[in-house]
Amino acid sequence: MQRVCFLLKVREERLDEYRERHREVWPDMLDALSGAGWRNYSLFLREDGLLVGYLETDDFDEARRAMAATEANARWQAEMAPFFEELDGRPDEGMRPLDEVFHLD
């Protein structure tokens, strides 16, 4: 299993709307994430817009490919892209995993 952590930056003026959008994630998007092997997926948002994402999956590259092939993900990414700073393209394409340097079981 891979543990994946990534950072993105949400525009400060859109923080409230970003939070609101995640209170009711579309059921087909949730199904797509689960079906693509995303487990224990969490997003954490700091007041300055720093977004920290964490997930567990068997193969992150494969999980990303599986999500990219879904219609729900294409719609979600198109709607979410304007929320982010310093992003060239879709949010899911801007995710760059951090190197894990320590883990305590």
Short mmCIF file of N, CA and C in Angstrom, two decimals:
data_model
loop_
_atom_site.label_atom_id
_atom_site.label_comp_id
_atom_site.label_asym_id
_atom_site.label_seq_id
_atom_site.Cartn_x
_atom_site.Cartn_y
_atom_site.Cartn_z
N MET A 1 0.83 -1.18 0.00
CA MET A 1 0.00 0.00 0.00
C MET A 1 0.88 1.25 0.00
N GLN A 2 0.47 2.23 -0.77
CA GLN A 2 1.15 3.52 -0.80
C GLN A 2 0.36 4.52 0.02
N ARG A 3 1.07 5.30 0.82
CA ARG A 3 0.49 6.46 1.49
C ARG A 3 0.94 7.67 0.69
N VAL A 4 -0.01 8.50 0.28
CA VAL A 4 0.29 9.63 -0.59
C VAL A 4 -0.18 10.92 0.08
N CYS A 5 0.71 11.90 0.13
CA CYS A 5 0.37 13.22 0.64
C CYS A 5 0.75 14.24 -0.42
N PHE A 6 -0.11 15.23 -0.63
CA PHE A 6 0.18 16.26 -1.64
C PHE A 6 -0.32 17.61 -1.15
N LEU A 7 0.20 18.68 -1.76
CA LEU A 7 -0.17 20.05 -1.42
C LEU A 7 -0.72 20.76 -2.65
N LEU A 8 -1.72 21.59 -2.45
CA LEU A 8 -2.23 22.51 -3.46
C LEU A 8 -2.57 23.80 -2.74
N LYS A 9 -2.84 24.86 -3.47
CA LYS A 9 -3.15 26.15 -2.85
C LYS A 9 -4.49 26.65 -3.37
N VAL A 10 -5.47 26.77 -2.47
CA VAL A 10 -6.80 27.27 -2.79
C VAL A 10 -6.76 28.80 -2.69
N ARG A 11 -7.39 29.47 -3.62
CA ARG A 11 -7.48 30.94 -3.59
C ARG A 11 -8.22 31.37 -2.31
N GLU A 12 -7.61 32.30 -1.58
CA GLU A 12 -8.18 32.71 -0.30
C GLU A 12 -9.61 33.23 -0.43
N GLU A 13 -9.91 33.92 -1.52
CA GLU A 13 -11.25 34.48 -1.69
C GLU A 13 -12.30 33.40 -2.00
N ARG A 14 -11.85 32.16 -2.22
CA ARG A 14 -12.80 31.07 -2.55
C ARG A 14 -12.82 29.97 -1.49
N LEU A 15 -12.20 30.23 -0.35
CA LEU A 15 -12.12 29.20 0.69
C LEU A 15 -13.49 28.72 1.16
N ASP A 16 -14.40 29.65 1.44
CA ASP A 16 -15.72 29.25 1.93
C ASP A 16 -16.46 28.40 0.90
N GLU A 17 -16.40 28.81 -0.34
CA GLU A 17 -17.08 28.05 -1.39
C GLU A 17 -16.44 26.68 -1.58
N TYR A 18 -15.11 26.62 -1.48
CA TYR A 18 -14.41 25.34 -1.59
C TYR A 18 -14.86 24.38 -0.49
N ARG A 19 -14.92 24.90 0.73
CA ARG A 19 -15.40 24.07 1.85
C ARG A 19 -16.83 23.59 1.60
N GLU A 20 -17.68 24.50 1.14
CA GLU A 20 -19.07 24.15 0.89
C GLU A 20 -19.19 23.06 -0.18
N ARG A 21 -18.42 23.16 -1.24
CA ARG A 21 -18.47 22.15 -2.30
C ARG A 21 -18.12 20.76 -1.77
N HIS A 22 -17.25 20.70 -0.78
CA HIS A 22 -16.83 19.41 -0.25
C HIS A 22 -17.75 18.86 0.84
N ARG A 23 -18.74 19.63 1.21
CA ARG A 23 -19.74 19.12 2.17
C ARG A 23 -20.69 18.15 1.48
N GLU A 24 -20.83 18.30 0.16
CA GLU A 24 -21.73 17.44 -0.59
C GLU A 24 -21.07 17.02 -1.91
N VAL A 25 -20.03 16.24 -1.81
CA VAL A 25 -19.37 15.72 -3.01
C VAL A 25 -20.35 14.80 -3.73
N TRP A 26 -20.40 14.92 -5.04
CA TRP A 26 -21.35 14.14 -5.84
C TRP A 26 -21.19 12.65 -5.56
N PRO A 27 -22.29 11.93 -5.44
CA PRO A 27 -22.22 10.47 -5.23
C PRO A 27 -21.43 9.75 -6.32
N ASP A 28 -21.55 10.18 -7.59
CA ASP A 28 -20.80 9.48 -8.64
C ASP A 28 -19.30 9.75 -8.54
N MET A 29 -18.92 10.91 -7.97
CA MET A 29 -17.50 11.18 -7.75
C MET A 29 -16.97 10.31 -6.61
N LEU A 30 -17.75 10.18 -5.55
CA LEU A 30 -17.34 9.31 -4.44
C LEU A 30 -17.21 7.86 -4.92
N ASP A 31 -18.16 7.40 -5.75
CA ASP A 31 -18.08 6.05 -6.29
C ASP A 31 -16.85 5.87 -7.17
N ALA A 32 -16.53 6.90 -7.97
CA ALA A 32 -15.37 6.82 -8.85
C ALA A 32 -14.08 6.72 -8.03
N LEU A 33 -13.97 7.52 -6.98
CA LEU A 33 -12.77 7.46 -6.13
C LEU A 33 -12.61 6.08 -5.52
N SER A 34 -13.67 5.56 -4.94
CA SER A 34 -13.61 4.22 -4.34
C SER A 34 -13.28 3.17 -5.38
N GLY A 35 -13.94 3.25 -6.53
CA GLY A 35 -13.71 2.27 -7.59
C GLY A 35 -12.31 2.30 -8.15
N ALA A 36 -11.67 3.48 -8.09
CA ALA A 36 -10.31 3.62 -8.61
C ALA A 36 -9.25 3.25 -7.58
N GLY A 37 -9.70 2.89 -6.37
CA GLY A 37 -8.74 2.43 -5.37
C GLY A 37 -8.24 3.49 -4.41
N TRP A 38 -8.92 4.64 -4.34
CA TRP A 38 -8.55 5.68 -3.37
C TRP A 38 -9.19 5.31 -2.04
N ARG A 39 -8.39 5.15 -1.01
CA ARG A 39 -8.90 4.80 0.32
C ARG A 39 -8.36 5.80 1.35
N ASN A 40 -9.11 5.92 2.42
CA ASN A 40 -8.69 6.78 3.53
C ASN A 40 -8.27 8.17 3.02
N TYR A 41 -9.06 8.71 2.10
CA TYR A 41 -8.74 9.98 1.44
C TYR A 41 -9.26 11.14 2.28
N SER A 42 -8.38 12.07 2.60
CA SER A 42 -8.73 13.24 3.40
C SER A 42 -8.12 14.48 2.79
N LEU A 43 -8.82 15.60 2.96
CA LEU A 43 -8.31 16.92 2.59
C LEU A 43 -8.34 17.79 3.83
N PHE A 44 -7.26 18.54 4.04
CA PHE A 44 -7.14 19.45 5.16
C PHE A 44 -6.84 20.83 4.59
N LEU A 45 -7.55 21.85 5.07
CA LEU A 45 -7.43 23.18 4.50
C LEU A 45 -7.06 24.19 5.59
N ARG A 46 -5.95 24.89 5.37
CA ARG A 46 -5.50 25.92 6.29
C ARG A 46 -6.16 27.24 5.91
N GLU A 47 -6.23 28.18 6.83
CA GLU A 47 -6.92 29.45 6.58
C GLU A 47 -6.30 30.29 5.49
N ASP A 48 -5.03 30.07 5.17
CA ASP A 48 -4.39 30.82 4.08
C ASP A 48 -4.55 30.13 2.73
N GLY A 49 -5.28 29.01 2.70
CA GLY A 49 -5.55 28.31 1.45
C GLY A 49 -4.67 27.10 1.19
N LEU A 50 -3.70 26.83 2.06
CA LEU A 50 -2.89 25.64 1.86
C LEU A 50 -3.76 24.40 2.04
N LEU A 51 -3.80 23.57 1.02
CA LEU A 51 -4.59 22.34 1.04
C LEU A 51 -3.63 21.16 1.11
N VAL A 52 -3.84 20.30 2.09
CA VAL A 52 -3.05 19.09 2.26
C VAL A 52 -3.97 17.91 1.99
N GLY A 53 -3.60 17.08 1.04
CA GLY A 53 -4.37 15.89 0.73
C GLY A 53 -3.62 14.65 1.16
N TYR A 54 -4.35 13.64 1.62
CA TYR A 54 -3.76 12.37 2.02
C TYR A 54 -4.67 11.25 1.54
N LEU A 55 -4.06 10.21 1.00
CA LEU A 55 -4.81 9.02 0.61
C LEU A 55 -3.93 7.79 0.68
N GLU A 56 -4.57 6.66 0.67
CA GLU A 56 -3.88 5.38 0.62
C GLU A 56 -4.41 4.62 -0.59
N THR A 57 -3.52 3.94 -1.28
CA THR A 57 -3.90 3.20 -2.47
C THR A 57 -2.85 2.13 -2.74
N ASP A 58 -3.22 1.14 -3.52
CA ASP A 58 -2.25 0.10 -3.87
C ASP A 58 -1.22 0.61 -4.86
N ASP A 59 -1.66 1.45 -5.80
CA ASP A 59 -0.77 1.96 -6.86
C ASP A 59 -1.28 3.35 -7.26
N PHE A 60 -0.59 4.39 -6.82
CA PHE A 60 -1.06 5.75 -7.04
C PHE A 60 -1.16 6.09 -8.53
N ASP A 61 -0.19 5.69 -9.31
CA ASP A 61 -0.24 5.99 -10.75
C ASP A 61 -1.46 5.34 -11.39
N GLU A 62 -1.73 4.10 -11.03
CA GLU A 62 -2.89 3.41 -11.58
C GLU A 62 -4.19 4.04 -11.07
N ALA A 63 -4.22 4.42 -9.80
CA ALA A 63 -5.42 5.06 -9.24
C ALA A 63 -5.70 6.38 -9.95
N ARG A 64 -4.67 7.14 -10.27
CA ARG A 64 -4.85 8.39 -11.00
C ARG A 64 -5.33 8.13 -12.42
N ARG A 65 -4.78 7.12 -13.07
CA ARG A 65 -5.23 6.78 -14.43
C ARG A 65 -6.70 6.36 -14.42
N ALA A 66 -7.07 5.56 -13.44
CA ALA A 66 -8.46 5.11 -13.35
C ALA A 66 -9.41 6.28 -13.13
N MET A 67 -9.02 7.23 -12.30
CA MET A 67 -9.86 8.41 -12.08
C MET A 67 -9.94 9.27 -13.33
N ALA A 68 -8.83 9.43 -14.02
CA ALA A 68 -8.80 10.27 -15.22
C ALA A 68 -9.74 9.73 -16.29
N ALA A 69 -10.05 8.45 -16.23
CA ALA A 69 -10.91 7.82 -17.24
C ALA A 69 -12.40 7.97 -16.92
N THR A 70 -12.74 8.57 -15.79
CA THR A 70 -14.15 8.67 -15.42
C THR A 70 -14.74 10.02 -15.81
N GLU A 71 -15.99 9.98 -16.19
CA GLU A 71 -16.71 11.20 -16.57
C GLU A 71 -16.94 12.09 -15.35
N ALA A 72 -17.23 11.49 -14.20
CA ALA A 72 -17.45 12.27 -12.98
C ALA A 72 -16.22 13.08 -12.63
N ASN A 73 -15.05 12.47 -12.75
CA ASN A 73 -13.81 13.17 -12.43
C ASN A 73 -13.56 14.32 -13.41
N ALA A 74 -13.84 14.11 -14.68
CA ALA A 74 -13.65 15.19 -15.67
C ALA A 74 -14.51 16.40 -15.31
N ARG A 75 -15.78 16.15 -14.95
CA ARG A 75 -16.67 17.25 -14.56
C ARG A 75 -16.20 17.93 -13.27
N TRP A 76 -15.80 17.11 -12.28
CA TRP A 76 -15.37 17.65 -10.98
C TRP A 76 -14.11 18.51 -11.16
N GLN A 77 -13.13 18.00 -11.90
CA GLN A 77 -11.88 18.74 -12.09
C GLN A 77 -12.13 20.06 -12.82
N ALA A 78 -13.02 20.05 -13.80
CA ALA A 78 -13.34 21.28 -14.53
C ALA A 78 -13.97 22.32 -13.60
N GLU A 79 -14.81 21.88 -12.69
CA GLU A 79 -15.43 22.81 -11.76
C GLU A 79 -14.48 23.27 -10.66
N MET A 80 -13.55 22.43 -10.27
CA MET A 80 -12.64 22.76 -9.17
C MET A 80 -11.42 23.58 -9.61
N ALA A 81 -11.01 23.48 -10.84
CA ALA A 81 -9.79 24.15 -11.31
C ALA A 81 -9.74 25.64 -10.95
N PRO A 82 -10.82 26.41 -11.11
CA PRO A 82 -10.74 27.84 -10.79
C PRO A 82 -10.50 28.16 -9.31
N PHE A 83 -10.63 27.19 -8.44
CA PHE A 83 -10.42 27.43 -7.01
C PHE A 83 -8.94 27.52 -6.65
N PHE A 84 -8.05 27.07 -7.53
CA PHE A 84 -6.65 26.91 -7.17
C PHE A 84 -5.72 27.96 -7.76
N GLU A 85 -4.69 28.30 -6.99
CA GLU A 85 -3.61 29.18 -7.44
C GLU A 85 -2.51 28.33 -8.06
N GLU A 86 -1.72 28.97 -8.90
CA GLU A 86 -0.50 28.35 -9.44
C GLU A 86 -0.76 26.95 -10.00
N LEU A 87 -1.83 26.85 -10.75
CA LEU A 87 -2.21 25.55 -11.29
C LEU A 87 -2.34 25.67 -12.79
N ASP A 88 -1.59 24.87 -13.51
CA ASP A 88 -1.66 24.86 -14.96
C ASP A 88 -2.37 23.58 -15.37
N GLY A 89 -3.67 23.66 -15.52
CA GLY A 89 -4.44 22.47 -15.87
C GLY A 89 -5.39 22.08 -14.76
N ARG A 90 -5.67 20.80 -14.66
CA ARG A 90 -6.63 20.28 -13.69
C ARG A 90 -5.96 20.05 -12.34
N PRO A 91 -6.73 20.19 -11.25
CA PRO A 91 -6.15 19.94 -9.92
C PRO A 91 -5.54 18.54 -9.78
N ASP A 92 -6.20 17.53 -10.34
CA ASP A 92 -5.66 16.18 -10.20
C ASP A 92 -4.33 16.01 -10.94
N GLU A 93 -4.08 16.85 -11.94
CA GLU A 93 -2.80 16.82 -12.64
C GLU A 93 -1.73 17.61 -11.90
N GLY A 94 -2.14 18.51 -11.00
CA GLY A 94 -1.20 19.32 -10.24
C GLY A 94 -0.75 18.68 -8.94
N MET A 95 -1.32 17.54 -8.60
CA MET A 95 -0.93 16.86 -7.37
C MET A 95 0.46 16.27 -7.52
N ARG A 96 1.38 16.71 -6.68
CA ARG A 96 2.73 16.19 -6.67
C ARG A 96 2.99 15.57 -5.30
N PRO A 97 3.07 14.26 -5.23
CA PRO A 97 3.26 13.62 -3.91
C PRO A 97 4.53 14.08 -3.22
N LEU A 98 4.43 14.25 -1.91
CA LEU A 98 5.58 14.57 -1.09
C LEU A 98 6.33 13.27 -0.76
N ASP A 99 7.62 13.39 -0.53
CA ASP A 99 8.40 12.22 -0.13
C ASP A 99 8.12 11.90 1.34
N GLU A 100 7.78 10.67 1.62
CA GLU A 100 7.57 10.25 2.99
C GLU A 100 8.94 9.97 3.62
N VAL A 101 9.21 10.63 4.73
CA VAL A 101 10.50 10.45 5.38
C VAL A 101 10.41 9.70 6.70
N PHE A 102 9.18 9.54 7.21
CA PHE A 102 9.01 8.80 8.46
C PHE A 102 7.56 8.34 8.55
N HIS A 103 7.37 7.16 9.13
CA HIS A 103 6.02 6.65 9.40
C HIS A 103 6.09 5.77 10.64
N LEU A 104 5.17 5.98 11.57
CA LEU A 104 5.06 5.17 12.78
C LEU A 104 3.81 4.32 12.67
N ASP A 105 3.98 3.01 12.67
CA ASP A 105 2.80 2.11 12.68
C ASP A 105 2.23 2.01 14.06
#
